[in-house]
mmCIF file of C-alpha atoms in Angstrom:
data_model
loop_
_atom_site.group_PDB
_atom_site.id
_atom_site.type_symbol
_atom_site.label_atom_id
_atom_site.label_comp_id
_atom_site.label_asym_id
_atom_site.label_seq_id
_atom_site.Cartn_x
_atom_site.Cartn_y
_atom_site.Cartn_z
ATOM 1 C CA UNK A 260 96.929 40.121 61.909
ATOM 2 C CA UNK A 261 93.806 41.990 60.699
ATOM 3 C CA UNK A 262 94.405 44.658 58.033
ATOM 4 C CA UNK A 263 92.952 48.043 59.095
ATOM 5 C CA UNK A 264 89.994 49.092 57.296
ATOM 6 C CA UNK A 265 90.735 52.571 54.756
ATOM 7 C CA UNK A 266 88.874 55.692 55.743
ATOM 8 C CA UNK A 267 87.708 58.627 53.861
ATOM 9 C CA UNK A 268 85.881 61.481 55.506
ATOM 10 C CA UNK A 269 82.258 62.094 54.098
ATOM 11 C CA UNK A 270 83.498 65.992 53.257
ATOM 12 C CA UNK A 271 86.136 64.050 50.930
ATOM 13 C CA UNK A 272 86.045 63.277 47.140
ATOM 14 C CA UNK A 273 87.820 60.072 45.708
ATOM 15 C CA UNK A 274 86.804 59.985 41.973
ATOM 16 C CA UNK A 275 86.359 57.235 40.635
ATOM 17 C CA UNK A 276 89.678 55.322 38.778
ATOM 18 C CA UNK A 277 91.906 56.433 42.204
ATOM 19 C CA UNK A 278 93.735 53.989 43.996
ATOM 20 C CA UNK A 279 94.073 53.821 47.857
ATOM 21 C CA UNK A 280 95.427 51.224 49.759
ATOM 22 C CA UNK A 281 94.255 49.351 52.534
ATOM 23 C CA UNK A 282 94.464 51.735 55.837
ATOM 24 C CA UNK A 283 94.581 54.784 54.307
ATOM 25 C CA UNK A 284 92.862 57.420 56.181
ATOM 26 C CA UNK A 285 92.071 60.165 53.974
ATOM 27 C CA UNK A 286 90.036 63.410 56.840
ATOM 28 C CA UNK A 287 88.210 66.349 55.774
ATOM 29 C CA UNK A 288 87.887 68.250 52.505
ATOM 30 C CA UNK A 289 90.390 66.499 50.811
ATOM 31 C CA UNK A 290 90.227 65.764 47.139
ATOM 32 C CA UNK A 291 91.895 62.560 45.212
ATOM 33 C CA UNK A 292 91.990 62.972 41.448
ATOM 34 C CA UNK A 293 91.319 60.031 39.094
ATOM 35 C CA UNK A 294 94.763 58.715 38.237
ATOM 36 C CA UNK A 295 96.580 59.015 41.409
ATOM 37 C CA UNK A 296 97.882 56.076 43.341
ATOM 38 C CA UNK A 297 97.860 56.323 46.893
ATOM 39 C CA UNK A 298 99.681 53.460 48.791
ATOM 40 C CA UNK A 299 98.745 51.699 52.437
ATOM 41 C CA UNK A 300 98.653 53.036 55.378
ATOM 42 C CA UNK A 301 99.095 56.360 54.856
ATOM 43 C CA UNK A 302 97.222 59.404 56.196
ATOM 44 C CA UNK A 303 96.018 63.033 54.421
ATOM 45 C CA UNK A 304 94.819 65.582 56.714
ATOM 46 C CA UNK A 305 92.573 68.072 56.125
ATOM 47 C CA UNK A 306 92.267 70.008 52.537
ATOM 48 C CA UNK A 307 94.959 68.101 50.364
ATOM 49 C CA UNK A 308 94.558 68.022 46.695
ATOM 50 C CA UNK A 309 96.024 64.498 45.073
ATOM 51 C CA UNK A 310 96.263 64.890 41.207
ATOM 52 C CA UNK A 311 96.259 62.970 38.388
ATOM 53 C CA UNK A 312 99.826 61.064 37.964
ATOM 54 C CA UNK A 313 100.625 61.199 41.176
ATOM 55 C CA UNK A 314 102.457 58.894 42.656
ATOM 56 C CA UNK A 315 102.396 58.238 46.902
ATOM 57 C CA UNK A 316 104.094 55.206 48.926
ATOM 58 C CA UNK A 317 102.974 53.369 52.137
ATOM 59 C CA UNK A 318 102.792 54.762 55.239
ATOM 60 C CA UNK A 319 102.919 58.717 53.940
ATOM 61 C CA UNK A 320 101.735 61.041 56.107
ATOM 62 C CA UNK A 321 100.421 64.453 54.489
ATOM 63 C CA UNK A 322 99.726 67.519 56.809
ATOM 64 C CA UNK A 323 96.804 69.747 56.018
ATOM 65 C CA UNK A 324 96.789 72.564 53.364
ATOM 66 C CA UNK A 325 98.761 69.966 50.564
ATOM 67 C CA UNK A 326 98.516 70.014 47.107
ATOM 68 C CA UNK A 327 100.306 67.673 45.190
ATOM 69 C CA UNK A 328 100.460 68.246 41.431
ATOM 70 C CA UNK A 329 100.873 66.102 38.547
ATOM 71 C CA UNK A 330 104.845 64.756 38.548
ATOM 72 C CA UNK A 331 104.667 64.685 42.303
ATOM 73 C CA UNK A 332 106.234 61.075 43.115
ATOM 74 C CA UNK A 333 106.642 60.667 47.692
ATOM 75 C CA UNK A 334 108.254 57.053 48.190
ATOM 76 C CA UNK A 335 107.086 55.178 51.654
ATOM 77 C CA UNK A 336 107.182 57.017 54.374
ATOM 78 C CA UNK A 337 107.715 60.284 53.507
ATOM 79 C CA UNK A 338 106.272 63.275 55.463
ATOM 80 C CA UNK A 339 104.564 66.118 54.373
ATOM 81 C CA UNK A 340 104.319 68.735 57.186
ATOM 82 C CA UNK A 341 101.194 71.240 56.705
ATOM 83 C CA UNK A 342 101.204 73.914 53.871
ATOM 84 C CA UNK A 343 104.039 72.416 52.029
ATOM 85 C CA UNK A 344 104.059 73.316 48.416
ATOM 86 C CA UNK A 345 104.946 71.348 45.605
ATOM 87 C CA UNK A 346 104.855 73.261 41.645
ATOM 88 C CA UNK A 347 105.069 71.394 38.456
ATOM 89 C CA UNK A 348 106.018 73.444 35.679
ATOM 90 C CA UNK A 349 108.511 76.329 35.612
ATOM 91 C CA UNK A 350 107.017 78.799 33.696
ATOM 92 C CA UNK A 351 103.364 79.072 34.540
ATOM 93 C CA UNK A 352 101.351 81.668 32.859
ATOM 94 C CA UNK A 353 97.317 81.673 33.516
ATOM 95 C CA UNK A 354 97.317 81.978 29.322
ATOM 96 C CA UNK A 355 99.610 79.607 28.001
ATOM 97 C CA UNK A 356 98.472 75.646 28.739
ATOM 98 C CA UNK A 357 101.186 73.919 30.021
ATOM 99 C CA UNK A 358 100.139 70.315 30.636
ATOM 100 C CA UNK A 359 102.451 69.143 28.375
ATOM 101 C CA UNK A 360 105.604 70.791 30.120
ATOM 102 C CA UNK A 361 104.786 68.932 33.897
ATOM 103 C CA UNK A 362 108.378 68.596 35.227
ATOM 104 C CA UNK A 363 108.492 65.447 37.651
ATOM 105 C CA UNK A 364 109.284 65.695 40.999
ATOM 106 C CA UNK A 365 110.878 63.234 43.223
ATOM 107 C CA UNK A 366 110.995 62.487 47.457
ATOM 108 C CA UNK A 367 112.448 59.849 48.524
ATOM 109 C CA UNK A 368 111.628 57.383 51.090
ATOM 110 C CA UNK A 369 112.172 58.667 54.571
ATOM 111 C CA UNK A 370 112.043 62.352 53.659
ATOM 112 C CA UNK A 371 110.459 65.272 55.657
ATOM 113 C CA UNK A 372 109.554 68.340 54.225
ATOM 114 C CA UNK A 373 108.880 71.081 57.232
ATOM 115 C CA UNK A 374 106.224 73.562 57.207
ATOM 116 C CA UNK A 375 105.568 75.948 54.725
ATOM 117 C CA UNK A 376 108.582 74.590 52.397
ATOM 118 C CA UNK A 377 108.035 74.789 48.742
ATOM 119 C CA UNK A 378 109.581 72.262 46.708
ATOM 120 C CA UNK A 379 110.232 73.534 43.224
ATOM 121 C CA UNK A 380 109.754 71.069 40.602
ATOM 122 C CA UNK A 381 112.584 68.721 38.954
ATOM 123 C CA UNK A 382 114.223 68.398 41.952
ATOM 124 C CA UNK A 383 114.837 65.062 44.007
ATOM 125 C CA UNK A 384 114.531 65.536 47.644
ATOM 126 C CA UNK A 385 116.917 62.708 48.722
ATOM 127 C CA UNK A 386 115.907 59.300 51.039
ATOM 128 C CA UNK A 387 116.126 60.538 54.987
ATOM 129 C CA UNK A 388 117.032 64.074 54.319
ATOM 130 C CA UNK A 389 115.171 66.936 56.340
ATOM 131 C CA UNK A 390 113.955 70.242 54.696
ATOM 132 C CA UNK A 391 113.193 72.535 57.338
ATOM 133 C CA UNK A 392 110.205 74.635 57.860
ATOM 134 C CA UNK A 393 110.008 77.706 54.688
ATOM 135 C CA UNK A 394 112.759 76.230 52.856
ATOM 136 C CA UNK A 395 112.390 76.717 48.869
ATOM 137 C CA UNK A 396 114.221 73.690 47.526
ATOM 138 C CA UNK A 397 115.551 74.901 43.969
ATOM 139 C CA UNK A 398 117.844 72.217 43.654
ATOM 140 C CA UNK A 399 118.547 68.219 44.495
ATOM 141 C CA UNK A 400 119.007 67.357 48.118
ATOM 142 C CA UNK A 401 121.706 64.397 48.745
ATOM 143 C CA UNK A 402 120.333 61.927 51.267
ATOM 144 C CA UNK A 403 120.243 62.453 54.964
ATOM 145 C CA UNK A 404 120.587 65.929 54.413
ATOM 146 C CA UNK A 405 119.570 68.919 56.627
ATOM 147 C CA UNK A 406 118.664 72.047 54.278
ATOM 148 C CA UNK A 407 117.236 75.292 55.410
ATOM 149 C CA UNK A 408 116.340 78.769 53.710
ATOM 150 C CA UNK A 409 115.523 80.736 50.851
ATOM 151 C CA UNK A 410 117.008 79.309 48.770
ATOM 152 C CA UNK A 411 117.250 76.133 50.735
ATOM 153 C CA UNK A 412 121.127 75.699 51.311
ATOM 154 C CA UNK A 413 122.861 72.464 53.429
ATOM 155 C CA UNK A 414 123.576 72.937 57.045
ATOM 156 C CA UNK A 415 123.990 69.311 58.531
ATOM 157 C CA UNK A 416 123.032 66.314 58.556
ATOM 158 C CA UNK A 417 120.182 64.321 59.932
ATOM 159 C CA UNK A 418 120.087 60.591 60.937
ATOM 160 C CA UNK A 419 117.259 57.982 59.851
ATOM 161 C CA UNK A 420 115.389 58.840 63.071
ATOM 162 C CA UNK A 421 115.535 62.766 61.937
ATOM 163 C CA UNK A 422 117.957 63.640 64.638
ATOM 164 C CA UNK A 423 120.318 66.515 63.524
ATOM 165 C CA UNK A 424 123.935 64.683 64.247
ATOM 166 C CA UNK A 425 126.476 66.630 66.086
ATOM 167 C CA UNK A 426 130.041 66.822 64.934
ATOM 168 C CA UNK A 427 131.023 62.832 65.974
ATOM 169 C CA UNK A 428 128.075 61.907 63.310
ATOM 170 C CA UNK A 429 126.282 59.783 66.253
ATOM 171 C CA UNK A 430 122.142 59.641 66.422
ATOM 172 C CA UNK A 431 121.593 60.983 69.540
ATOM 173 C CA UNK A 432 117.961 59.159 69.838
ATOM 174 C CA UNK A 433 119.436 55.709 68.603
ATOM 175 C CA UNK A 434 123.049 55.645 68.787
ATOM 176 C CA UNK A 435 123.672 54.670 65.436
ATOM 177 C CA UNK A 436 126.593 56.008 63.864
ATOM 178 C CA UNK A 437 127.306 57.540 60.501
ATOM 179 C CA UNK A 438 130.673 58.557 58.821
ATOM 180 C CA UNK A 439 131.045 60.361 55.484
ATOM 181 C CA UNK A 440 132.111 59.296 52.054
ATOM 182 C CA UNK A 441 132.833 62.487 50.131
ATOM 183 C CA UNK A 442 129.798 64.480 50.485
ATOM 184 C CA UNK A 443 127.839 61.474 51.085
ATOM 185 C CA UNK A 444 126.466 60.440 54.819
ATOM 186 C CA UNK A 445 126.760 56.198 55.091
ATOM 187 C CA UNK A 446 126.278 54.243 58.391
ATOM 188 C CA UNK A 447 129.450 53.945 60.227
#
């Protein structure tokens, strides 16, 4: 099998000391900062900042209008719908540097963050879980969660295919079944 060949748009800057992986398709006016790791196959749409430190799987796929800041970590296969928003420091003030107060942020594999959603830094968004479109995450997200509003609160459950499960906990694309361990979701 032939590996696909990476791709970054002529409007695009990779500085130099980045790392993309093979098949990596990187489109228009997007910008990938010196220290970031990008893994393989994975695909940036138009406009998203990558900076320094961060941290991206295989096969993530980033919407346009993304900015991922320093302490920004996506596992594999994470997506990134457009105009998400990630933040890295609690307290920003345009006069007080706070490079040395980055708070790390953490989305595990699987995840999809909706539209518009804002991910406030320190949190873990949780492997498989869905945040819908305009959520503000404030806090951790358990796996295979379904979170919504402002602020984002739980109100299901979605399955590894990112079907919302009904009440008998069954994926309705794939059939696979799920029961729940406290207020964790495990196959069934």
């Amino acid at each position: 099998m032939t590996a696909k060949a990476t791709f970054v748009h002529s409007s695009s800057v990779v500085d130099d000391g980045a790392k993309v992986g093979i098949g990596t398709r990187i489109w228009h006016f997007c910008h990938v900062s010196a220290g970031a790791t990008i893994g393989a196959e994975c695909v940036l749409g138009q406009n998203v900042f990558v900076a320094n430190g961060v941290l991206v799987g295989d096969r993530v796929r980033i919407q346009n209008n993304v900015s991922l800041y320093d302490g920004v970590i996506l596992e594999d296969e994470v997506f990134c719908g457009p105009g998400a928003v990630f933040t890295n420091v609690r307290t920003p003030r345009a006069g007080v540097s706070r490079k040395d107060e980055y708070v790390r942020t953490v989305v595990r594999r699987g995840a999809t963050i909706g539209a518009n959603a804002t991910i406030v830094c320190g949190v873990e968004v949780g492997t498989y879980s869905l945040i819908g479109a305009g959520a503000v995450v404030t806090s951790d997200v358990v796996p295979h969660r379904l979170v919504v509003g402002v602020p984002a609160r739980a109100v299901g459950w979605v399955s590894h295919a990112g079907e919302v499960l009904g009440d008998d906990l069954t994926c309705p694309r794939t059939g696979r079944r799920y029961r729940l361990e406290g207020d964790s979701l495990v196959d069934g």
